[in-house]
XYZ file of C-alpha atoms in Angstrom:
563
model
C 0.090 0.243 0.202
C 1.309 3.341 -1.080
C -0.406 6.409 1.063
C 0.598 10.060 0.058
C 4.222 9.596 0.361
C 5.764 12.665 1.966
C 9.117 13.305 3.905
C 7.359 14.160 7.160
C 3.726 14.351 8.162
C 3.332 18.448 7.012
C 1.586 20.217 10.009
C -1.066 22.477 8.604
C -1.561 25.279 11.060
C 1.790 26.468 11.025
C 3.607 25.040 7.622
C 3.859 27.363 4.753
C 2.270 26.032 1.720
C 5.530 26.752 -0.047
C 7.279 24.131 2.277
C 4.379 21.671 2.062
C 4.592 21.195 -1.746
C 8.411 20.763 -1.649
C 8.207 17.746 0.643
C 5.259 16.381 -1.082
C 6.987 16.644 -4.424
C 9.928 15.257 -3.231
C 8.870 12.686 -1.472
C 6.516 11.534 -4.331
C 9.765 11.838 -6.759
C 11.239 9.629 -4.437
C 8.651 6.865 -4.524
C 7.898 7.027 -8.260
C 11.458 6.836 -9.224
C 12.257 4.128 -6.615
C 9.225 1.913 -6.654
C 7.111 3.293 -9.877
C 3.866 4.080 -8.033
C 1.999 7.639 -8.068
C -0.358 7.168 -4.547
C -4.029 8.610 -4.845
C -5.034 7.792 -1.077
C -3.499 10.067 1.917
C -3.005 8.956 5.604
C -3.038 11.901 8.076
C -3.685 10.772 11.014
C -1.646 12.489 14.094
C -1.958 15.926 13.381
C -3.536 18.157 15.661
C -6.159 19.486 13.600
C -6.650 19.755 9.580
C -6.819 22.704 7.062
C -9.122 22.632 3.715
C -5.708 23.735 2.256
C -4.367 20.846 2.713
C -6.912 18.950 1.003
C -6.962 21.515 -1.879
C -3.201 20.866 -2.525
C -3.702 17.045 -2.510
C -6.693 17.295 -4.666
C -4.549 19.313 -7.225
C -1.659 16.721 -6.804
C -4.033 14.182 -8.148
C -5.426 12.667 -5.004
C -8.719 11.317 -4.637
C -9.172 10.301 -0.660
C -7.793 11.131 2.664
C -8.144 9.971 5.857
C -8.124 12.005 8.967
C -8.095 11.318 12.481
C -6.964 14.304 15.211
C -10.412 16.545 15.156
C -12.571 17.984 17.939
C -14.183 15.174 19.950
C -17.827 17.057 20.044
C -17.616 17.530 16.314
C -16.701 14.037 15.933
C -20.124 13.294 17.921
C -21.969 15.471 15.792
C -20.792 14.196 12.643
C -21.564 10.724 13.895
C -25.030 11.379 14.865
C -26.082 12.058 11.307
C -23.735 9.645 9.953
C -21.459 12.206 8.392
C -18.122 11.092 9.352
C -17.241 10.545 5.509
C -17.864 13.423 3.455
C -16.485 15.429 0.342
C -14.723 17.940 1.626
C -14.930 21.192 -0.832
C -13.283 24.703 -1.049
C -16.059 27.452 0.735
C -15.273 29.450 -2.685
C -15.307 26.667 -5.023
C -19.133 26.872 -6.429
C -18.044 24.476 -9.742
C -16.984 21.142 -7.570
C -13.491 21.433 -8.599
C -11.773 20.738 -5.517
C -13.854 18.171 -4.004
C -11.976 15.784 -1.973
C -13.368 12.542 -0.617
C -12.539 12.468 3.193
C -13.044 9.521 5.723
C -12.641 10.759 9.476
C -12.075 8.232 12.102
C -14.701 8.156 15.008
C -12.916 7.874 18.158
C -10.114 9.213 20.419
C -6.836 7.671 18.566
C -5.780 5.686 16.203
C -4.565 2.565 18.191
C -6.549 -1.031 18.155
C -7.982 -0.034 21.324
C -9.635 2.945 19.555
C -10.541 1.556 15.940
C -12.259 -1.869 16.083
C -15.536 -0.322 18.011
C -16.712 1.975 20.391
C -15.587 -0.233 23.555
C -11.641 0.162 24.171
C -11.423 -2.116 27.052
C -12.901 -4.981 24.843
C -10.886 -3.607 21.379
C -7.747 -4.127 23.582
C -8.535 -7.690 23.632
C -7.688 -7.760 20.221
C -4.658 -5.904 19.972
C -2.309 -9.268 20.083
C 0.547 -6.953 20.019
C -0.178 -6.196 23.682
C 0.221 -10.178 24.546
C 2.603 -10.435 27.504
C 5.837 -10.613 26.329
C 5.418 -8.004 23.854
C 6.541 -4.316 23.862
C 3.264 -3.028 24.720
C 1.944 -4.821 27.791
C 0.021 -2.317 29.896
C -3.615 -2.643 30.184
C -5.919 0.327 31.823
C -9.057 -2.291 31.615
C -7.275 -4.958 33.086
C -8.103 -7.401 30.482
C -5.608 -8.900 28.468
C -5.623 -10.229 24.626
C -5.688 -14.090 24.633
C -4.562 -16.363 21.842
C -7.197 -17.322 19.222
C -7.761 -21.289 19.456
C -10.586 -23.826 17.867
C -12.078 -23.772 21.432
C -12.357 -20.030 21.779
C -12.640 -18.736 18.303
C -16.251 -18.770 18.220
C -16.705 -16.383 20.925
C -13.722 -14.249 20.181
C -14.846 -13.815 16.985
C -18.648 -13.061 17.853
C -17.163 -10.460 20.722
C -15.233 -8.743 17.731
C -17.781 -8.642 15.293
C -20.234 -6.810 17.567
C -17.637 -3.970 17.887
C -17.780 -4.191 14.077
C -21.414 -3.456 13.949
C -21.871 -0.675 16.714
C -18.898 1.022 14.649
C -20.936 0.569 11.286
C -23.668 2.742 12.963
C -21.327 5.973 12.478
C -21.175 5.540 8.637
C -23.885 5.012 5.704
C -22.410 2.398 3.676
C -21.864 -1.414 4.626
C -17.693 -1.175 3.826
C -16.071 -0.669 7.148
C -12.641 0.366 7.666
C -10.954 -0.856 10.849
C -6.947 -0.429 11.124
C -4.927 -2.451 12.765
C -1.694 -1.214 14.025
C -0.159 1.991 16.152
C 2.849 3.836 16.540
C 6.001 1.346 16.478
C 4.074 -1.052 15.679
C 5.027 -4.391 13.773
C 9.021 -3.790 14.659
C 9.716 -7.824 15.003
C 8.371 -10.584 13.216
C 6.943 -12.324 16.103
C 4.451 -9.584 16.949
C 3.547 -9.212 13.103
C 2.590 -13.040 13.269
C 1.080 -12.868 16.109
C -1.149 -10.038 14.674
C -1.787 -11.723 11.591
C -1.918 -15.675 13.066
C -4.963 -14.587 15.489
C -6.799 -12.126 13.099
C -6.544 -15.069 10.112
C -8.537 -17.345 12.465
C -11.077 -14.708 13.595
C -11.669 -13.642 10.052
C -12.009 -17.270 8.611
C -14.711 -18.026 11.512
C -16.845 -14.697 10.202
C -16.647 -15.534 6.670
C -17.608 -19.324 7.398
C -20.666 -18.473 9.218
C -23.342 -17.414 6.562
C -25.517 -16.174 9.373
C -23.354 -13.594 10.426
C -23.910 -11.878 7.244
C -20.562 -10.572 6.925
C -17.383 -10.732 5.045
C -14.093 -9.642 6.629
C -10.698 -9.378 5.147
C -7.116 -7.937 4.952
C -6.930 -4.923 2.702
C -5.147 -1.521 2.225
C -6.621 1.695 2.141
C -6.626 1.537 -1.332
C -8.547 -1.492 -1.313
C -11.301 0.164 1.530
C -11.863 3.579 -0.663
C -12.145 1.484 -4.363
C -14.772 -1.122 -2.309
C -16.818 1.901 -0.833
C -16.835 3.861 -4.090
C -18.006 0.904 -5.763
C -20.832 0.562 -3.531
C -21.667 4.058 -3.479
C -22.214 3.588 -7.306
C -24.665 0.844 -6.878
C -26.481 2.079 -3.909
C -27.603 6.185 -3.510
C -26.692 7.006 0.495
C -27.929 10.304 -0.519
C -30.371 12.064 1.980
C -33.155 14.419 1.214
C -32.209 17.800 0.572
C -28.256 17.032 1.150
C -25.611 19.081 -1.016
C -23.805 16.615 -2.457
C -20.810 16.108 -5.109
C -20.609 14.986 -8.446
C -16.875 13.183 -6.975
C -18.870 10.583 -5.233
C -22.616 10.257 -4.682
C -24.298 9.505 -1.216
C -22.410 12.065 1.210
C -22.813 15.494 2.126
C -20.581 18.276 1.173
C -18.411 19.792 3.979
C -16.731 23.180 4.012
C -14.136 24.401 6.607
C -11.161 23.464 8.727
C -10.834 21.306 12.161
C -8.804 23.916 14.012
C -8.171 24.067 17.216
C -8.323 20.560 18.354
C -9.488 19.026 21.395
C -9.263 15.088 22.514
C -11.043 15.287 25.588
C -12.607 18.002 28.197
C -11.229 21.502 27.539
C -8.082 20.133 26.434
C -7.358 22.355 23.477
C -4.063 22.089 21.441
C -3.393 25.854 20.763
C -0.056 26.479 22.614
C 2.050 25.191 19.194
C 0.784 28.523 17.357
C 3.242 30.211 19.059
C 5.730 27.880 20.860
C 9.294 28.110 19.944
C 9.085 31.245 17.816
C 12.818 31.588 16.755
C 12.727 28.153 14.997
C 9.537 29.146 13.190
C 11.382 32.584 11.913
C 14.460 30.358 10.791
C 11.803 27.727 9.085
C 10.537 30.831 6.749
C 13.757 31.888 6.421
C 15.139 28.338 4.877
C 12.175 28.613 2.529
C 12.654 31.745 0.962
C 16.435 30.765 0.696
C 15.651 27.490 -0.507
C 13.240 28.925 -3.220
C 15.975 31.390 -4.611
C 18.250 28.804 -4.686
C 15.754 26.350 -6.738
C 15.442 29.118 -8.791
C 18.967 29.931 -9.804
C 19.537 26.522 -9.999
C 17.361 26.618 -12.946
C 18.589 29.607 -14.231
C 22.290 27.484 -14.139
C 20.873 24.878 -15.847
C 20.062 26.641 -18.790
C 23.036 29.171 -18.663
C 25.721 26.515 -18.183
C 27.645 25.137 -21.325
C 31.442 24.508 -20.382
C 32.212 21.361 -18.254
C 33.508 23.619 -15.559
C 30.587 25.198 -14.880
C 28.741 21.768 -14.670
C 30.988 21.010 -11.817
C 28.973 23.470 -9.939
C 25.858 22.011 -10.710
C 26.681 18.410 -9.844
C 28.623 19.599 -7.026
C 25.707 21.187 -5.099
C 22.509 19.327 -6.589
C 22.739 16.897 -3.699
C 22.841 19.551 -1.163
C 19.723 21.572 -2.319
C 18.337 18.185 -2.139
C 19.416 17.783 1.520
C 18.107 21.385 2.332
C 14.810 20.263 0.717
C 14.544 16.893 2.920
C 16.042 19.225 6.370
C 13.135 21.772 5.411
C 10.723 18.866 5.054
C 11.812 17.264 8.253
C 10.980 20.045 10.188
C 7.129 20.683 8.791
C 6.580 17.663 10.922
C 3.371 18.161 13.679
C 6.304 18.068 16.232
C 8.922 20.178 14.307
C 7.282 23.594 13.136
C 4.948 23.166 15.892
C 7.476 23.717 18.451
C 6.185 20.485 20.569
C 9.495 18.080 20.279
C 11.774 17.489 23.299
C 14.808 19.405 23.350
C 17.560 17.364 22.119
C 15.319 17.054 18.912
C 14.399 20.810 18.115
C 18.202 21.053 18.448
C 18.633 18.727 15.858
C 16.051 20.110 13.998
C 17.775 23.656 14.147
C 21.560 22.080 13.070
C 19.548 20.563 10.162
C 18.368 24.161 8.973
C 21.914 26.003 9.828
C 23.277 23.698 7.575
C 20.876 23.696 4.874
C 21.104 27.595 4.839
C 24.483 27.626 4.740
C 25.038 25.748 2.028
C 22.525 27.168 -0.070
C 24.067 30.570 0.697
C 27.098 29.208 -0.827
C 25.785 27.982 -3.666
C 23.875 31.000 -4.263
C 27.246 33.223 -3.946
C 28.698 30.847 -6.306
C 25.660 31.283 -8.973
C 25.641 34.692 -8.924
C 29.253 34.980 -10.173
C 28.673 32.486 -12.849
C 25.171 34.126 -13.990
C 27.120 37.511 -14.079
C 29.631 36.129 -16.274
C 32.389 37.123 -13.753
C 33.886 33.811 -13.571
C 32.944 30.139 -15.617
C 35.448 27.947 -13.624
C 33.483 27.335 -10.291
C 32.798 24.119 -8.647
C 32.205 23.526 -4.811
C 35.724 23.847 -3.661
C 36.515 27.299 -5.224
C 35.601 30.332 -2.673
C 33.243 33.058 -4.117
C 34.182 36.726 -3.939
C 30.235 37.301 -2.649
C 29.126 36.862 0.672
C 25.324 36.692 1.917
C 24.154 40.175 3.389
C 22.974 38.417 6.650
C 24.926 35.265 8.480
C 24.379 33.320 11.298
C 26.899 32.262 13.848
C 25.112 28.848 15.019
C 21.760 27.267 14.513
C 20.305 29.241 17.292
C 21.967 32.720 17.065
C 20.200 35.587 15.484
C 21.552 36.722 11.992
C 23.749 39.461 11.812
C 24.621 41.601 8.995
C 27.931 41.550 7.758
C 29.601 45.082 7.398
C 31.237 46.348 4.405
C 34.352 48.065 4.032
C 34.247 51.574 2.601
C 37.873 52.714 2.845
C 38.302 56.046 0.815
C 38.725 55.086 -2.967
C 37.230 51.689 -2.938
C 34.053 50.248 -4.844
C 32.105 47.130 -3.194
C 29.838 45.692 -5.563
C 26.040 44.491 -3.999
C 23.825 42.261 -6.087
C 19.952 41.675 -5.416
C 18.236 38.989 -6.568
C 14.641 38.840 -6.914
C 12.887 35.427 -7.261
C 9.527 36.789 -7.429
C 7.780 37.311 -11.018
C 7.088 41.082 -10.853
C 9.693 43.749 -10.479
C 9.997 45.215 -6.710
C 10.988 48.523 -5.790
C 12.082 48.749 -2.048
C 14.173 49.645 0.542
C 17.515 47.924 0.845
C 19.882 47.893 3.972
C 23.521 47.179 3.755
C 25.728 47.765 6.865
C 29.290 49.759 5.885
C 31.916 50.865 8.260
C 31.692 54.223 7.126
C 29.371 57.405 6.710
C 31.075 59.059 3.698
C 29.493 56.669 0.977
C 27.635 57.047 -2.159
C 25.462 54.347 -4.340
C 25.285 53.713 -7.887
C 23.163 51.359 -9.923
C 24.697 49.093 -12.802
C 24.913 51.828 -15.069
C 27.514 53.994 -12.907
C 24.082 56.467 -12.268
C 24.072 58.017 -8.869
C 20.994 56.548 -6.662
C 19.584 58.752 -3.404
C 20.561 56.813 -0.352
C 20.613 57.915 3.321
C 22.395 56.476 6.413
C 21.034 55.685 9.482
C 22.996 54.313 12.957
C 22.656 50.915 13.409
C 21.328 50.367 16.796
C 22.868 47.514 19.221
C 21.166 46.185 22.127
C 23.505 46.184 25.026
C 23.182 43.826 28.163
C 24.779 46.330 30.926
C 23.637 48.138 33.796
C 26.315 50.768 32.984
C 24.456 53.942 32.783
C 27.148 55.953 30.410
C 27.617 52.955 27.816
C 25.913 54.193 24.464
C 23.156 52.556 22.438
C 24.390 53.123 19.380
C 27.146 51.575 17.507
C 29.727 53.003 15.256
C 28.142 50.972 12.368
C 26.225 52.953 9.406
C 23.182 51.613 7.677
C 22.707 52.456 4.102
C 19.168 52.600 2.869
C 18.049 53.237 -0.511
C 14.472 52.494 -2.303
C 16.128 50.053 -5.253
C 14.562 48.452 -8.324
C 14.864 44.767 -9.019
C 13.800 42.857 -12.291
C 11.610 40.136 -12.080
C 13.144 36.943 -11.610
C 16.811 38.789 -12.236
C 19.710 39.809 -10.525
C 20.336 43.513 -9.940
C 23.849 45.125 -9.465
C 24.557 48.274 -7.414
C 27.787 49.842 -6.424
C 29.000 51.281 -2.757
C 31.541 53.588 -3.640
C 34.271 55.946 -1.195
C 35.498 58.710 -2.535
C 33.233 59.040 -6.119
C 33.151 62.659 -6.818
C 30.259 62.870 -9.485
C 27.505 61.682 -6.595
C 26.156 63.447 -3.794
C 27.152 61.189 -0.355
C 24.393 59.302 1.289
C 22.291 61.906 3.437
C 22.473 61.223 7.402
C 18.734 60.513 8.881
C 17.826 62.808 11.729
C 17.654 60.760 14.595
C 14.943 61.230 17.815
C 15.029 59.083 20.880
C 12.560 58.646 24.055
C 14.367 57.340 26.950
C 14.996 58.161 30.427
C 18.659 58.342 30.459
C 20.441 61.324 29.762
C 23.735 59.913 29.269
C 23.353 59.023 25.469
C 25.888 60.534 23.222
C 25.070 61.049 19.429
C 26.978 59.643 16.880
C 28.679 61.498 14.394
C 27.356 62.544 11.878
C 23.809 62.578 13.017
C 21.842 65.512 14.447
C 19.930 64.040 17.495
C 16.829 65.125 19.403
C 14.566 64.231 22.210
C 10.966 62.757 21.295
C 7.975 65.421 22.448
C 5.046 64.066 23.433
C 3.261 60.893 24.647
C 3.353 58.683 21.364
C 5.587 58.080 18.336
C 3.336 57.209 15.086
C 4.928 55.665 12.071
C 2.683 55.181 9.226
C 2.061 54.215 5.328
C -0.916 54.317 3.229
C -1.840 51.055 4.745
C -1.018 50.661 8.165
C -0.073 53.131 11.023
C 2.341 51.611 14.161
C 1.725 53.516 17.239
C 4.441 53.633 20.147
C 3.935 54.944 23.691
C 6.556 56.836 25.019
C 6.075 55.279 28.301
C 6.542 51.838 28.066
C 7.191 51.271 24.475
C 3.628 49.445 24.060
C 2.841 49.236 20.075
C -0.518 49.212 18.675
C -0.840 48.264 15.281
C -3.922 49.621 13.000
C -4.680 48.835 9.539
C -7.137 51.130 7.839
C -10.690 49.631 6.494
C -9.731 50.286 2.861
C -6.754 48.554 2.823
C -8.022 45.532 4.369
C -10.546 45.366 1.418
C -7.950 46.185 -1.067
C -6.208 42.913 0.317
C -9.501 40.946 0.380
C -9.942 42.012 -3.078
C -6.543 40.438 -4.432
C-alpha cells in the first residue's frame, strides 16, 4: 500500500504551503523513481487539526481520497450522530465542484487498535495481540489482556469482535467499514507481526464461514477500502433529502471549513503550538525563501551553463539542494514546526536547518558569479567573492548583518536577487563601516540614499554606555527586475555623486547620558506617542512603555481581500 508519500507528516496550521508542496513533491518523486508508484490516497492521522488548504493541495496533486483522525471530539459526535463522518471536503469558494476531496474521519479518541475496532476500548484492547504478554506493549488500563485465539474459543472471540464492528458501522452510511490494525512503532518484530496476523486470520475465517453472520471480513489496504466503498456508492444511493452532495462521489454530504482548534477531551485545546518556539518558526520561513531562491538560480544555471567547468557547480551542489529540501521537510513534521518536540530533537532540527542555510548561501554566491559572467570555472571547492548579507554563527543565534569595508577610494559590489515574477521597488539595507558613501546602479548612475545609525542591544547596567554602534546603515529604494539580478555599487570618494544623507535621529529614553553619534543630528522626542505610518497601516508607540498598537485602515483590508 502506498499513501501520500511525504518526507514528513506536514503540520497544517504552522507550515507554509510552499514547504508543504516542496516536501510532498520530493517524497513522491522518490517514490515514483524508486518504486514506480503514484499514490492517490492520503493517510494523515496524527496532526492536531486539519486545514482545507491541504485537501485542496492533495486534490490538485491528483489525490482522490484522504483519511483524518485528530478533530474536536464534540465535532466527531455531531458528525457521527448524522452519519457524516465520511464526506466530500470542498473549498468554501468553489461553486463548480472542482476541488472536492473525499474524506474519511476516524470516529474515536485515537488510531490504535483499542480505539479503532469499535466504541468500547476495553474490549478492543483484547484484540491487539501486540499487547500480549512478552511483547513491547503490555500495560492494560482495562485489566483484561488479549488471549490467543484457538479452535475452542474462536466463536466467542469472533462474535465479540464482530459486535464491535457492527456498533462502529452505525456511525457510517455504507456497508463498507474500515478497521485499522496498528499503532506507533508496531510490527517492529516478526513475532509481533505473526501474532497479529495469525490470530486475526482465525477470527476472519470464522466470520466468513458462518453465513448467518451476514458479514465478510478480510485484510486490505487503504486503497482497497476506498475502491470498495466507491463501488458500493455507485450501486447504492446513500444521499439524504435536501443534502448538498458532489458529482465526485454520490451519497455523501459536501462540507467546507477547517478542523481547528483540536481538542481530544474536556477543554484540552491544543493551541499552544501556534506560538511555541517562535525562533525556529522564523528560521523555517527564512530557509523556505532561501531554498526557493536557490532553486530558481539552479534552474537559471541549467539553461546557462555550457562549459564543463560550470557543470561542476551544478553536480557539486545538486545533492546539497536536495538535502536542504529534506531538512526543511523534516521540520514541517507535526512535532517540528509546532515546537512540541523535546529539546534535543529541536536542537537537531535547528542544526539541520542551519547547515541547509549555509549550503544554500554558498551555492547562491557562486551561482551569482556564473550568471553575471564574472567567473566560469566554478565548482564546490572554489571560494566565491560574494558573501550573504546576513549570516548566523550557529543554529540558535540571531542573524547578523555583515559590515562592508568602505575605505577611501574603494568600490564594493552589492547584488540583489529577485526570485519573484514582478519588479520590486523597496528599501534595501546594507551595513558599511564609514558614513562617506555614495550609491550607484549598474549603469554607474547615482542613486539617492540615506545613512542611519545601527542600533545595538547592550546587556549592561552601565548608564554611560552608548546605545549606538559606530556601524552605518545605508538605505535606498532600489529596483530589482523580476526573476533577475541587479547590481549596485557602494563607493567612497566617488566625486560625481552626492553622499548618502544622514538621517535625523530622535529618541525617547529616560537616560540623559546618550551621546549622539557622528555625523547625525539628535534630539529627544516630544509628546506621549511616536507614530510611523504608510498608506496601508499605522504603528503607534507609547513613550512610556514602548507599547505598540497596529492600525490597518478598512480600505487597506478591503484592498487585500480584493486581491
